Amino acid sequence: MCALTCSHVVTIVDSLKGGLRPVSEVYLKLNKRDGSSTLVPAKVVYSDRSLDFAVLALTPSRHRKELQQVYWKFIPPSGWLSTSSLREGDPVMCLGYPLGLGIGSENHPLLRTGIIAQLVSGSPSFLIDGFVQPGHSGGPVFRMSWAYDECGIRLIGVITSFPNEYGKVLEEVDLVPIRDRKVVLNPGFSYVLAMDEIIPILTSKVGFKWSE
């Protein structure tokens, strides 16, 4: 079993040795069938800072008791979709915990919808028209389909970030721009790392078998 997230979620600055390194201990907070939650240890088995993508592995044999109580929602290989099957304008939905909302004694992730805004051939990522904030990083993005031959949702990637847009900071009086000060704005578009980049890692590092 494994979980997907962003590399920056499981990476810290090593102040002693300098540079960045994966965190040594990771715990996944998983919902249980009784309405509570439990913390399950996981290991970073793959991390790519350039693509901002990481794979976490769970060890069922070592944590069988905790895992037997979890209310699982697996996404099997049959639920994955590459960008060759996507079109601009396709409806999508994403899950996450923006601004820390939905995190309590039990996880309640927030759902947002949007559309695929831009597909560029050869790019590892694509853009969706939909707001994300800190807390969405590593969250799944699904394409929604109501076609007669393919109803349901398919995993198409994970959220990594949103493009930075900068605006001027204005004085309270007369709205005069303050020199050398800008604020980061969220333009409402979000980067999604495509399954094209993720699937080869899951097949080679984790051993999944996939065909579209």
PDB file of C-alpha atoms in Angstrom:
ATOM      1  CA  MET A   1       0.000   0.000   0.000  1.00  0.00           C
ATOM      2  CA  CYS A   2       1.203   3.517  -0.680  1.00  0.00           C
ATOM      3  CA  ALA A   3       0.105   7.140  -0.540  1.00  0.00           C
ATOM      4  CA  LEU A   4       0.954  10.050  -2.838  1.00  0.00           C
ATOM      5  CA  THR A   5       1.867  13.568  -1.785  1.00  0.00           C
ATOM      6  CA  CYS A   6       4.161  16.470  -2.709  1.00  0.00           C
ATOM      7  CA  SER A   7       7.877  16.357  -2.022  1.00  0.00           C
ATOM      8  CA  HIS A   8       7.752  19.687  -0.166  1.00  0.00           C
ATOM      9  CA  VAL A   9       5.211  18.211   2.273  1.00  0.00           C
ATOM     10  CA  VAL A  10       7.714  15.590   3.502  1.00  0.00           C
ATOM     11  CA  THR A  11      10.945  17.609   3.103  1.00  0.00           C
ATOM     12  CA  ILE A  12      12.664  19.738   5.722  1.00  0.00           C
ATOM     13  CA  VAL A  13      15.685  22.020   5.819  1.00  0.00           C
ATOM     14  CA  ASP A  14      18.674  20.285   7.419  1.00  0.00           C
ATOM     15  CA  SER A  15      20.276  23.097   9.405  1.00  0.00           C
ATOM     16  CA  LEU A  16      23.264  20.942  10.435  1.00  0.00           C
ATOM     17  CA  LYS A  17      24.277  19.456   7.089  1.00  0.00           C
ATOM     18  CA  GLY A  18      22.708  22.137   4.924  1.00  0.00           C
ATOM     19  CA  GLY A  19      20.279  21.547   2.065  1.00  0.00           C
ATOM     20  CA  LEU A  20      17.026  19.615   2.113  1.00  0.00           C
ATOM     21  CA  ARG A  21      16.218  16.054   3.134  1.00  0.00           C
ATOM     22  CA  PRO A  22      13.090  13.912   3.598  1.00  0.00           C
ATOM     23  CA  VAL A  23      11.706  13.854   7.125  1.00  0.00           C
ATOM     24  CA  SER A  24      12.726  10.766   9.098  1.00  0.00           C
ATOM     25  CA  GLU A  25       9.281  10.077  10.559  1.00  0.00           C
ATOM     26  CA  VAL A  26       5.970  10.429   8.726  1.00  0.00           C
ATOM     27  CA  TYR A  27       2.551   9.593  10.136  1.00  0.00           C
ATOM     28  CA  LEU A  28      -0.639   9.330   8.126  1.00  0.00           C
ATOM     29  CA  LYS A  29      -3.833  10.315   9.915  1.00  0.00           C
ATOM     30  CA  LEU A  30      -6.459   7.828   8.692  1.00  0.00           C
ATOM     31  CA  ASN A  31     -10.165   7.637   9.466  1.00  0.00           C
ATOM     32  CA  LYS A  32     -11.399   4.555  11.325  1.00  0.00           C
ATOM     33  CA  ARG A  33     -14.707   2.778  10.864  1.00  0.00           C
ATOM     34  CA  ASP A  34     -15.873   3.856  14.341  1.00  0.00           C
ATOM     35  CA  GLY A  35     -15.751   7.575  13.423  1.00  0.00           C
ATOM     36  CA  SER A  36     -12.396   8.359  15.037  1.00  0.00           C
ATOM     37  CA  SER A  37      -8.930   8.428  13.472  1.00  0.00           C
ATOM     38  CA  THR A  38      -5.534   6.843  13.995  1.00  0.00           C
ATOM     39  CA  LEU A  39      -1.923   7.708  13.197  1.00  0.00           C
ATOM     40  CA  VAL A  40      -0.091   5.145  11.066  1.00  0.00           C
ATOM     41  CA  PRO A  41       3.677   5.352  10.420  1.00  0.00           C
ATOM     42  CA  ALA A  42       4.779   5.601   6.780  1.00  0.00           C
ATOM     43  CA  LYS A  43       8.131   5.727   5.010  1.00  0.00           C
ATOM     44  CA  VAL A  44       9.225   8.025   2.188  1.00  0.00           C
ATOM     45  CA  VAL A  45      10.293   5.570  -0.530  1.00  0.00           C
ATOM     46  CA  TYR A  46      10.572   8.087  -3.363  1.00  0.00           C
ATOM     47  CA  SER A  47      10.903  11.861  -3.566  1.00  0.00           C
ATOM     48  CA  ASP A  48      11.488  14.113  -6.568  1.00  0.00           C
ATOM     49  CA  ARG A  49      11.966  17.773  -5.645  1.00  0.00           C
ATOM     50  CA  SER A  50      12.011  18.978  -9.257  1.00  0.00           C
ATOM     51  CA  LEU A  51       8.554  17.518  -9.924  1.00  0.00           C
ATOM     52  CA  ASP A  52       7.485  18.053  -6.289  1.00  0.00           C
ATOM     53  CA  PHE A  53       6.235  14.518  -5.890  1.00  0.00           C
ATOM     54  CA  ALA A  54       6.712  11.800  -3.248  1.00  0.00           C
ATOM     55  CA  VAL A  55       5.537   8.265  -2.541  1.00  0.00           C
ATOM     56  CA  LEU A  56       4.904   7.035   1.000  1.00  0.00           C
ATOM     57  CA  ALA A  57       4.782   3.315   1.793  1.00  0.00           C
ATOM     58  CA  LEU A  58       2.792   1.621   4.543  1.00  0.00           C
ATOM     59  CA  THR A  59       3.906  -1.661   6.061  1.00  0.00           C
ATOM     60  CA  PRO A  60       0.763  -3.746   6.780  1.00  0.00           C
ATOM     61  CA  SER A  61       2.699  -6.561   8.461  1.00  0.00           C
ATOM     62  CA  ARG A  62       4.080  -4.223  11.142  1.00  0.00           C
ATOM     63  CA  HIS A  63       0.900  -2.235  11.778  1.00  0.00           C
ATOM     64  CA  ARG A  64      -1.809  -4.807  11.094  1.00  0.00           C
ATOM     65  CA  LYS A  65      -3.900  -3.898  14.145  1.00  0.00           C
ATOM     66  CA  GLU A  66      -4.169  -0.195  13.288  1.00  0.00           C
ATOM     67  CA  LEU A  67      -4.731  -0.820   9.566  1.00  0.00           C
ATOM     68  CA  GLN A  68      -7.538  -3.311  10.182  1.00  0.00           C
ATOM     69  CA  GLN A  69      -9.550  -0.530  11.827  1.00  0.00           C
ATOM     70  CA  VAL A  70      -9.132   1.969   8.982  1.00  0.00           C
ATOM     71  CA  TYR A  71     -11.996   2.898   6.664  1.00  0.00           C
ATOM     72  CA  TRP A  72     -10.108   2.436   3.391  1.00  0.00           C
ATOM     73  CA  LYS A  73     -10.771   4.202   0.111  1.00  0.00           C
ATOM     74  CA  PHE A  74      -8.276   2.774  -2.367  1.00  0.00           C
ATOM     75  CA  ILE A  75      -7.625   4.100  -5.867  1.00  0.00           C
ATOM     76  CA  PRO A  76      -6.580   0.990  -7.842  1.00  0.00           C
ATOM     77  CA  PRO A  77      -4.639   1.162 -11.142  1.00  0.00           C
ATOM     78  CA  SER A  78      -7.944   0.798 -13.021  1.00  0.00           C
ATOM     79  CA  GLY A  79      -8.863   4.219 -11.610  1.00  0.00           C
ATOM     80  CA  TRP A  80      -5.815   6.024 -13.050  1.00  0.00           C
ATOM     81  CA  LEU A  81      -5.889   8.083 -16.242  1.00  0.00           C
ATOM     82  CA  SER A  82      -3.071   9.546 -18.347  1.00  0.00           C
ATOM     83  CA  THR A  83      -3.203  12.927 -20.090  1.00  0.00           C
ATOM     84  CA  SER A  84      -3.736  11.261 -23.484  1.00  0.00           C
ATOM     85  CA  SER A  85      -7.355  10.735 -22.408  1.00  0.00           C
ATOM     86  CA  LEU A  86      -7.845  14.309 -21.179  1.00  0.00           C
ATOM     87  CA  ARG A  87      -9.224  17.332 -23.000  1.00  0.00           C
ATOM     88  CA  GLU A  88      -9.258  21.004 -22.120  1.00  0.00           C
ATOM     89  CA  GLY A  89     -12.625  21.795 -20.599  1.00  0.00           C
ATOM     90  CA  ASP A  90     -13.030  18.386 -18.926  1.00  0.00           C
ATOM     91  CA  PRO A  91     -14.661  18.764 -15.488  1.00  0.00           C
ATOM     92  CA  VAL A  92     -12.443  17.919 -12.528  1.00  0.00           C
ATOM     93  CA  MET A  93     -12.648  17.805  -8.764  1.00  0.00           C
ATOM     94  CA  CYS A  94      -9.906  17.974  -6.150  1.00  0.00           C
ATOM     95  CA  LEU A  95      -9.651  17.223  -2.448  1.00  0.00           C
ATOM     96  CA  GLY A  96      -7.584  18.849   0.263  1.00  0.00           C
ATOM     97  CA  TYR A  97      -7.454  20.675   3.560  1.00  0.00           C
ATOM     98  CA  PRO A  98      -7.187  24.384   2.605  1.00  0.00           C
ATOM     99  CA  LEU A  99      -6.334  26.661   5.519  1.00  0.00           C
ATOM    100  CA  GLY A 100      -6.361  23.613   7.799  1.00  0.00           C
ATOM    101  CA  LEU A 101     -10.113  23.176   7.403  1.00  0.00           C
ATOM    102  CA  GLY A 102     -11.433  19.639   7.780  1.00  0.00           C
ATOM    103  CA  ILE A 103      -8.746  18.444  10.178  1.00  0.00           C
ATOM    104  CA  GLY A 104     -10.038  17.361  13.593  1.00  0.00           C
ATOM    105  CA  SER A 105     -10.684  14.158  15.496  1.00  0.00           C
ATOM    106  CA  GLU A 106     -11.662  12.776  12.094  1.00  0.00           C
ATOM    107  CA  ASN A 107     -10.597  13.888   8.600  1.00  0.00           C
ATOM    108  CA  HIS A 108     -13.172  15.767   6.548  1.00  0.00           C
ATOM    109  CA  PRO A 109     -11.427  16.845   3.320  1.00  0.00           C
ATOM    110  CA  LEU A 110     -12.963  19.677   1.320  1.00  0.00           C
ATOM    111  CA  LEU A 111     -13.993  19.139  -2.284  1.00  0.00           C
ATOM    112  CA  ARG A 112     -13.642  21.711  -5.063  1.00  0.00           C
ATOM    113  CA  THR A 113     -14.563  21.495  -8.718  1.00  0.00           C
ATOM    114  CA  GLY A 114     -13.145  23.120 -11.846  1.00  0.00           C
ATOM    115  CA  ILE A 115     -12.098  22.321 -15.381  1.00  0.00           C
ATOM    116  CA  ILE A 116      -8.874  21.448 -17.167  1.00  0.00           C
ATOM    117  CA  ALA A 117      -7.659  24.839 -18.327  1.00  0.00           C
ATOM    118  CA  GLN A 118      -4.480  24.017 -20.248  1.00  0.00           C
ATOM    119  CA  LEU A 119      -2.750  20.924 -21.587  1.00  0.00           C
ATOM    120  CA  VAL A 120       0.701  21.380 -23.092  1.00  0.00           C
ATOM    121  CA  SER A 121       2.247  18.423 -24.915  1.00  0.00           C
ATOM    122  CA  GLY A 122       5.434  17.214 -23.227  1.00  0.00           C
ATOM    123  CA  SER A 123       4.835  19.095 -19.980  1.00  0.00           C
ATOM    124  CA  PRO A 124       4.835  17.051 -16.759  1.00  0.00           C
ATOM    125  CA  SER A 125       2.049  19.209 -15.352  1.00  0.00           C
ATOM    126  CA  PHE A 126      -1.161  20.788 -16.560  1.00  0.00           C
ATOM    127  CA  LEU A 127      -3.336  23.635 -15.311  1.00  0.00           C
ATOM    128  CA  ILE A 128      -6.836  23.466 -13.920  1.00  0.00           C
ATOM    129  CA  ASP A 129      -9.168  26.415 -13.491  1.00  0.00           C
ATOM    130  CA  GLY A 130      -9.798  26.090  -9.764  1.00  0.00           C
ATOM    131  CA  PHE A 131      -8.516  27.708  -6.575  1.00  0.00           C
ATOM    132  CA  VAL A 132      -6.158  25.872  -4.237  1.00  0.00           C
ATOM    133  CA  GLN A 133      -4.460  27.107  -1.084  1.00  0.00           C
ATOM    134  CA  PRO A 134      -1.848  25.788   1.348  1.00  0.00           C
ATOM    135  CA  GLY A 135      -3.297  22.505   2.570  1.00  0.00           C
ATOM    136  CA  HIS A 136      -4.170  21.288  -0.921  1.00  0.00           C
ATOM    137  CA  SER A 137      -0.596  20.197  -1.722  1.00  0.00           C
ATOM    138  CA  GLY A 138      -0.468  16.530  -2.675  1.00  0.00           C
ATOM    139  CA  GLY A 139      -4.246  16.296  -2.862  1.00  0.00           C
ATOM    140  CA  PRO A 140      -5.771  14.084  -5.571  1.00  0.00           C
ATOM    141  CA  VAL A 141      -7.361  15.499  -8.724  1.00  0.00           C
ATOM    142  CA  PHE A 142     -10.023  13.472 -10.507  1.00  0.00           C
ATOM    143  CA  ARG A 143     -11.595  13.813 -13.923  1.00  0.00           C
ATOM    144  CA  MET A 144     -15.370  13.465 -13.779  1.00  0.00           C
ATOM    145  CA  SER A 145     -17.164  11.790 -16.661  1.00  0.00           C
ATOM    146  CA  TRP A 146     -20.786  11.069 -17.442  1.00  0.00           C
ATOM    147  CA  ALA A 147     -20.195   9.505 -20.866  1.00  0.00           C
ATOM    148  CA  TYR A 148     -22.366   6.462 -21.507  1.00  0.00           C
ATOM    149  CA  ASP A 149     -19.304   4.228 -21.819  1.00  0.00           C
ATOM    150  CA  GLU A 150     -17.301   5.672 -18.918  1.00  0.00           C
ATOM    151  CA  CYS A 151     -19.191   7.037 -15.944  1.00  0.00           C
ATOM    152  CA  GLY A 152     -17.447   7.941 -12.709  1.00  0.00           C
ATOM    153  CA  ILE A 153     -14.154   9.508 -11.651  1.00  0.00           C
ATOM    154  CA  ARG A 154     -10.520   8.706 -12.521  1.00  0.00           C
ATOM    155  CA  LEU A 155      -7.334   9.924 -10.842  1.00  0.00           C
ATOM    156  CA  ILE A 156      -5.422  12.249 -13.183  1.00  0.00           C
ATOM    157  CA  GLY A 157      -2.773  13.749 -10.899  1.00  0.00           C
ATOM    158  CA  VAL A 158      -1.918  15.526  -7.646  1.00  0.00           C
ATOM    159  CA  ILE A 159      -1.968  19.228  -6.809  1.00  0.00           C
ATOM    160  CA  THR A 160       1.444  20.837  -6.435  1.00  0.00           C
ATOM    161  CA  SER A 161       0.963  24.628  -6.344  1.00  0.00           C
ATOM    162  CA  PHE A 162      -0.616  27.674  -7.933  1.00  0.00           C
ATOM    163  CA  PRO A 163       1.164  30.191 -10.202  1.00  0.00           C
ATOM    164  CA  ASN A 164       2.420  33.208  -8.287  1.00  0.00           C
ATOM    165  CA  GLU A 165       0.951  36.539  -9.271  1.00  0.00           C
ATOM    166  CA  TYR A 166       2.171  39.733  -7.623  1.00  0.00           C
ATOM    167  CA  GLY A 167       0.222  42.865  -6.774  1.00  0.00           C
ATOM    168  CA  LYS A 168       1.251  46.227  -5.376  1.00  0.00           C
ATOM    169  CA  VAL A 169       0.863  47.097  -1.713  1.00  0.00           C
ATOM    170  CA  LEU A 170      -0.899  50.467  -1.390  1.00  0.00           C
ATOM    171  CA  GLU A 171      -0.801  53.131   1.291  1.00  0.00           C
ATOM    172  CA  GLU A 172      -4.020  53.367   3.283  1.00  0.00           C
ATOM    173  CA  VAL A 173      -4.293  57.049   2.395  1.00  0.00           C
ATOM    174  CA  ASP A 174      -4.586  58.005  -1.304  1.00  0.00           C
ATOM    175  CA  LEU A 175      -3.833  54.385  -2.325  1.00  0.00           C
ATOM    176  CA  VAL A 176      -0.243  55.254  -3.269  1.00  0.00           C
ATOM    177  CA  PRO A 177       1.947  52.184  -4.010  1.00  0.00           C
ATOM    178  CA  ILE A 178       4.553  51.407  -1.346  1.00  0.00           C
ATOM    179  CA  ARG A 179       7.975  51.082  -2.954  1.00  0.00           C
ATOM    180  CA  ASP A 180       9.632  47.653  -3.030  1.00  0.00           C
ATOM    181  CA  ARG A 181       6.666  45.886  -1.438  1.00  0.00           C
ATOM    182  CA  LYS A 182       4.419  43.406  -3.210  1.00  0.00           C
ATOM    183  CA  VAL A 183       1.898  40.801  -2.179  1.00  0.00           C
ATOM    184  CA  VAL A 184       1.451  37.305  -3.628  1.00  0.00           C
ATOM    185  CA  LEU A 185      -1.941  36.799  -5.273  1.00  0.00           C
ATOM    186  CA  ASN A 186      -3.714  33.573  -6.143  1.00  0.00           C
ATOM    187  CA  PRO A 187      -4.814  33.753  -9.802  1.00  0.00           C
ATOM    188  CA  GLY A 188      -7.248  30.838  -9.464  1.00  0.00           C
ATOM    189  CA  PHE A 189      -5.271  28.450 -11.684  1.00  0.00           C
ATOM    190  CA  SER A 190      -3.522  25.437 -10.172  1.00  0.00           C
ATOM    191  CA  TYR A 191      -0.708  23.145 -11.261  1.00  0.00           C
ATOM    192  CA  VAL A 192      -1.419  19.415 -11.308  1.00  0.00           C
ATOM    193  CA  LEU A 193       1.383  16.871 -11.720  1.00  0.00           C
ATOM    194  CA  ALA A 194       0.041  14.431 -14.304  1.00  0.00           C
ATOM    195  CA  MET A 195      -0.270  10.689 -13.810  1.00  0.00           C
ATOM    196  CA  ASP A 196       2.108  10.317 -16.780  1.00  0.00           C
ATOM    197  CA  GLU A 197       4.927  11.203 -14.359  1.00  0.00           C
ATOM    198  CA  ILE A 198       3.529   9.293 -11.385  1.00  0.00           C
ATOM    199  CA  ILE A 199       2.613   5.951 -12.996  1.00  0.00           C
ATOM    200  CA  PRO A 200       6.206   4.974 -14.003  1.00  0.00           C
ATOM    201  CA  ILE A 201       7.313   5.483 -10.393  1.00  0.00           C
ATOM    202  CA  LEU A 202       4.425   3.433  -8.997  1.00  0.00           C
ATOM    203  CA  THR A 203       5.148   0.591 -11.412  1.00  0.00           C
ATOM    204  CA  SER A 204       8.936   0.562 -10.941  1.00  0.00           C
ATOM    205  CA  LYS A 205       9.275   1.474  -7.244  1.00  0.00           C
ATOM    206  CA  VAL A 206       6.089  -0.002  -5.772  1.00  0.00           C
ATOM    207  CA  GLY A 207       5.293  -2.786  -8.229  1.00  0.00           C
ATOM    208  CA  PHE A 208       1.857  -1.764  -9.496  1.00  0.00           C
ATOM    209  CA  LYS A 209       0.768  -3.032 -12.893  1.00  0.00           C
ATOM    210  CA  TRP A 210      -1.097  -0.561 -15.105  1.00  0.00           C
ATOM    211  CA  SER A 211      -2.434  -0.372 -18.626  1.00  0.00           C
ATOM    212  CA  GLU A 212      -4.913   2.121 -20.064  1.00  0.00           C
TER     213      GLU A 212
END
